Amino acid sequence: MAGTISFDKVPRLPDNWWDGTDADMVWPYWGDKTWYLWGANSGNQFIARGDPLNGGGMASVQTGPTRGRGHPQYIGIDTMALSIPVNDKVFTAVSAHIVAGNDVVVPVYLKHGATDNGSFGLGTGYGLDVTDHVKIHAYVWGKLLDLIAVAGRTSIPPEMWTPDVTQPDSNSRKTTRVPLPDLPAVKAWHATLVAAS
């Protein structure tokens, strides 16, 4: 049976997890058959286990789930450029994991009471201001819908939302929210992105 794709938080690993084995330091927090997506760039998309990601947001030492280190099951999607051939290969590999019965988590910031609770987290940080940001988001959401199509089950938190990347300036992109509580809303958002790109 195909695995689940969940839009959910990516649990944070303990400090210095890279000094131990995955079984001792990682699997108590992550599922050993679960793959976690994050928004990367061309310089840190493919980093070996324990090596520094040298980035901000989900790649950062301060707040990143892996404390700024690479892990084979922490899968970088380049959200800083329209890297279609490279990302196509990554999404093909992720799809194969789902078909094989493994689960995939797409990052959503879930912390009840926080102002950004429910925020979708692929390319919604620095990626809001890069060239071709609307095309990048249209591409990523299209690929996520492809993953949903092969998954045995999809889980979307009703509080999920995304910044409106179609807005004309950086400030309005960061302050305008598009609710994505279910699959029909996700599909409608993808159609909006395709039309805008």
CSV table of C-alpha atoms in Angstrom, one decimal:
chain,number,residue,atom,x,y,z
A,1,MET,CA,0.0,0.0,0.0
A,2,ALA,CA,1.2,3.5,-0.9
A,3,GLY,CA,2.4,5.8,1.9
A,4,THR,CA,0.9,9.0,3.3
A,5,ILE,CA,1.7,12.5,2.3
A,6,SER,CA,1.1,14.8,5.3
A,7,PHE,CA,1.2,18.6,5.4
A,8,ASP,CA,2.6,18.9,9.0
A,9,LYS,CA,5.4,20.1,11.2
A,10,VAL,CA,8.8,18.6,10.8
A,11,PRO,CA,9.9,17.5,14.3
A,12,ARG,CA,13.2,19.1,15.5
A,13,LEU,CA,16.1,16.7,16.1
A,14,PRO,CA,18.1,17.0,19.3
A,15,ASP,CA,21.3,19.0,19.4
A,16,ASN,CA,24.4,17.1,18.2
A,17,TRP,CA,22.3,14.3,16.6
A,18,TRP,CA,24.9,13.9,13.9
A,19,ASP,CA,27.4,12.6,16.5
A,20,GLY,CA,25.3,9.4,17.1
A,21,THR,CA,23.6,6.8,15.0
A,22,ASP,CA,20.2,7.4,13.4
A,23,ALA,CA,18.6,4.7,15.6
A,24,ASP,CA,19.9,6.3,18.7
A,25,MET,CA,19.6,10.0,17.9
A,26,VAL,CA,17.1,10.5,15.0
A,27,TRP,CA,14.5,7.8,14.9
A,28,PRO,CA,13.1,8.6,18.3
A,29,TYR,CA,12.0,11.9,16.8
A,30,TRP,CA,11.6,11.1,13.1
A,31,GLY,CA,10.0,8.0,11.5
A,32,ASP,CA,12.7,5.8,9.9
A,33,LYS,CA,10.4,5.3,6.9
A,34,THR,CA,9.4,9.0,6.7
A,35,TRP,CA,10.9,11.6,4.4
A,36,TYR,CA,10.8,15.3,5.2
A,37,LEU,CA,10.8,18.0,2.6
A,38,TRP,CA,12.3,21.5,3.0
A,39,GLY,CA,13.0,24.6,0.9
A,40,ALA,CA,16.6,24.5,-0.3
A,41,ASN,CA,18.8,26.3,-2.8
A,42,SER,CA,21.2,25.0,-5.4
A,43,GLY,CA,24.1,25.3,-2.9
A,44,ASN,CA,22.6,23.2,-0.1
A,45,GLN,CA,20.1,21.0,-1.8
A,46,PHE,CA,22.3,17.9,-1.6
A,47,ILE,CA,24.3,17.8,1.6
A,48,ALA,CA,25.7,14.6,3.3
A,49,ARG,CA,24.5,13.5,6.6
A,50,GLY,CA,25.7,15.8,9.4
A,51,ASP,CA,27.3,18.3,7.1
A,52,PRO,CA,26.3,22.0,7.5
A,53,LEU,CA,23.5,23.3,5.3
A,54,ASN,CA,24.7,26.9,5.6
A,55,GLY,CA,21.3,28.5,5.2
A,56,GLY,CA,18.4,30.2,6.9
A,57,GLY,CA,14.9,29.1,7.8
A,58,MET,CA,14.6,25.4,7.6
A,59,ALA,CA,18.3,25.1,7.0
A,60,SER,CA,19.3,27.2,10.0
A,61,VAL,CA,21.1,26.1,13.1
A,62,GLN,CA,18.8,28.3,15.3
A,63,THR,CA,15.4,27.1,14.1
A,64,GLY,CA,15.9,24.3,11.5
A,65,PRO,CA,14.5,20.8,12.2
A,66,THR,CA,18.0,19.3,11.6
A,67,ARG,CA,19.8,22.2,13.4
A,68,GLY,CA,21.3,23.2,10.1
A,69,ARG,CA,22.7,19.8,9.1
A,70,GLY,CA,22.0,17.5,6.2
A,71,HIS,CA,20.3,14.1,6.6
A,72,PRO,CA,19.4,11.7,3.8
A,73,GLN,CA,15.7,11.8,4.7
A,74,TYR,CA,15.6,15.6,4.9
A,75,ILE,CA,14.9,16.2,1.2
A,76,GLY,CA,15.7,19.6,-0.3
A,77,ILE,CA,13.5,21.1,-2.9
A,78,ASP,CA,15.2,24.1,-4.7
A,79,THR,CA,12.7,26.9,-4.1
A,80,MET,CA,15.1,29.7,-4.9
A,81,ALA,CA,15.3,29.1,-8.7
A,82,LEU,CA,13.2,27.4,-11.4
A,83,SER,CA,15.4,24.3,-11.2
A,84,ILE,CA,13.0,22.0,-13.1
A,85,PRO,CA,15.4,19.2,-14.3
A,86,VAL,CA,17.0,18.8,-10.8
A,87,ASN,CA,13.8,19.1,-8.9
A,88,ASP,CA,12.0,16.7,-11.3
A,89,LYS,CA,14.5,14.0,-10.3
A,90,VAL,CA,14.0,14.8,-6.6
A,91,PHE,CA,10.2,14.6,-6.9
A,92,THR,CA,10.5,11.4,-8.9
A,93,ALA,CA,12.5,9.8,-6.1
A,94,VAL,CA,10.0,11.1,-3.4
A,95,SER,CA,7.1,9.6,-5.5
A,96,ALA,CA,8.9,6.3,-5.5
A,97,HIS,CA,9.3,6.4,-1.7
A,98,ILE,CA,5.5,6.9,-1.4
A,99,VAL,CA,4.7,4.2,-3.8
A,100,ALA,CA,7.0,1.9,-1.8
A,101,GLY,CA,4.9,2.6,1.3
A,102,ASN,CA,7.0,5.3,2.9
A,103,ASP,CA,5.5,8.5,4.2
A,104,VAL,CA,6.3,12.1,3.3
A,105,VAL,CA,5.9,15.2,5.3
A,106,VAL,CA,5.6,18.6,3.6
A,107,PRO,CA,6.5,21.4,6.1
A,108,VAL,CA,3.8,23.4,7.8
A,109,TYR,CA,4.5,25.6,10.8
A,110,LEU,CA,2.1,24.4,13.5
A,111,LYS,CA,2.4,26.1,16.8
A,112,HIS,CA,-1.0,27.1,18.3
A,113,GLY,CA,-1.1,30.6,19.5
A,114,ALA,CA,1.7,31.8,17.2
A,115,THR,CA,0.9,34.5,14.7
A,116,ASP,CA,2.0,32.3,11.8
A,117,ASN,CA,0.4,29.0,13.0
A,118,GLY,CA,-0.5,26.9,10.0
A,119,SER,CA,1.9,28.5,7.5
A,120,PHE,CA,3.0,26.3,4.6
A,121,GLY,CA,6.8,26.2,4.5
A,122,LEU,CA,8.2,25.5,1.0
A,123,GLY,CA,9.7,28.6,-0.5
A,124,THR,CA,7.6,31.0,1.7
A,125,GLY,CA,10.6,32.6,3.4
A,126,TYR,CA,13.4,34.0,1.3
A,127,GLY,CA,11.7,32.4,-1.7
A,128,LEU,CA,9.0,35.0,-1.8
A,129,ASP,CA,11.3,37.6,-3.4
A,130,VAL,CA,13.3,35.5,-5.9
A,131,THR,CA,13.0,35.9,-9.7
A,132,ASP,CA,10.2,33.7,-11.0
A,133,HIS,CA,8.8,33.1,-7.6
A,134,VAL,CA,5.2,32.6,-8.9
A,135,LYS,CA,6.4,30.1,-11.5
A,136,ILE,CA,8.4,28.3,-8.8
A,137,HIS,CA,5.4,28.0,-6.6
A,138,ALA,CA,3.2,26.9,-9.4
A,139,TYR,CA,5.7,24.1,-10.2
A,140,VAL,CA,6.1,23.0,-6.6
A,141,TRP,CA,2.4,22.8,-6.0
A,142,GLY,CA,1.9,20.9,-9.2
A,143,LYS,CA,4.5,18.4,-8.1
A,144,LEU,CA,2.9,18.1,-4.6
A,145,LEU,CA,-0.4,17.4,-6.3
A,146,ASP,CA,1.4,14.6,-8.3
A,147,LEU,CA,2.6,13.2,-5.0
A,148,ILE,CA,-0.9,13.3,-3.6
A,149,ALA,CA,-2.2,11.4,-6.6
A,150,VAL,CA,0.1,8.4,-5.8
A,151,ALA,CA,-0.3,8.5,-2.0
A,152,GLY,CA,-2.5,6.1,-0.2
A,153,ARG,CA,-3.7,8.9,2.0
A,154,THR,CA,-3.3,12.7,2.3
A,155,SER,CA,-3.5,14.7,5.5
A,156,ILE,CA,-4.0,18.5,5.4
A,157,PRO,CA,-4.4,20.5,8.6
A,158,PRO,CA,-7.5,22.8,8.4
A,159,GLU,CA,-5.5,25.8,9.6
A,160,MET,CA,-3.0,25.6,6.7
A,161,TRP,CA,-2.4,28.8,4.7
A,162,THR,CA,0.2,30.2,2.4
A,163,PRO,CA,1.4,33.7,1.7
A,164,ASP,CA,-0.1,35.0,-1.5
A,165,VAL,CA,2.9,35.0,-3.9
A,166,THR,CA,0.9,36.5,-6.7
A,167,GLN,CA,0.8,39.9,-4.9
A,168,PRO,CA,2.8,42.6,-6.6
A,169,ASP,CA,5.2,43.6,-3.8
A,170,SER,CA,7.2,41.8,-1.1
A,171,ASN,CA,5.2,43.3,1.8
A,172,SER,CA,1.8,42.3,0.5
A,173,ARG,CA,3.1,38.8,-0.4
A,174,LYS,CA,4.1,38.4,3.2
A,175,THR,CA,1.0,39.8,4.8
A,176,THR,CA,-1.8,38.3,2.6
A,177,ARG,CA,-2.9,34.8,3.5
A,178,VAL,CA,-4.5,32.2,1.2
A,179,PRO,CA,-6.4,29.6,3.3
A,180,LEU,CA,-5.6,26.0,2.2
A,181,PRO,CA,-7.8,23.9,4.6
A,182,ASP,CA,-8.4,21.0,2.2
A,183,LEU,CA,-7.5,19.4,-1.2
A,184,PRO,CA,-10.0,21.4,-3.2
A,185,ALA,CA,-8.5,24.6,-1.9
A,186,VAL,CA,-5.0,23.4,-2.7
A,187,LYS,CA,-6.1,22.5,-6.3
A,188,ALA,CA,-7.7,25.9,-6.7
A,189,TRP,CA,-4.5,27.6,-5.4
A,190,HIS,CA,-2.4,25.7,-7.9
A,191,ALA,CA,-4.8,26.8,-10.7
A,192,THR,CA,-4.4,30.4,-9.6
A,193,LEU,CA,-0.6,30.1,-9.6
A,194,VAL,CA,-0.6,28.6,-13.1
A,195,ALA,CA,-2.8,31.3,-14.4
A,196,ALA,CA,-0.6,34.0,-12.8
A,197,SER,CA,2.6,32.6,-14.1
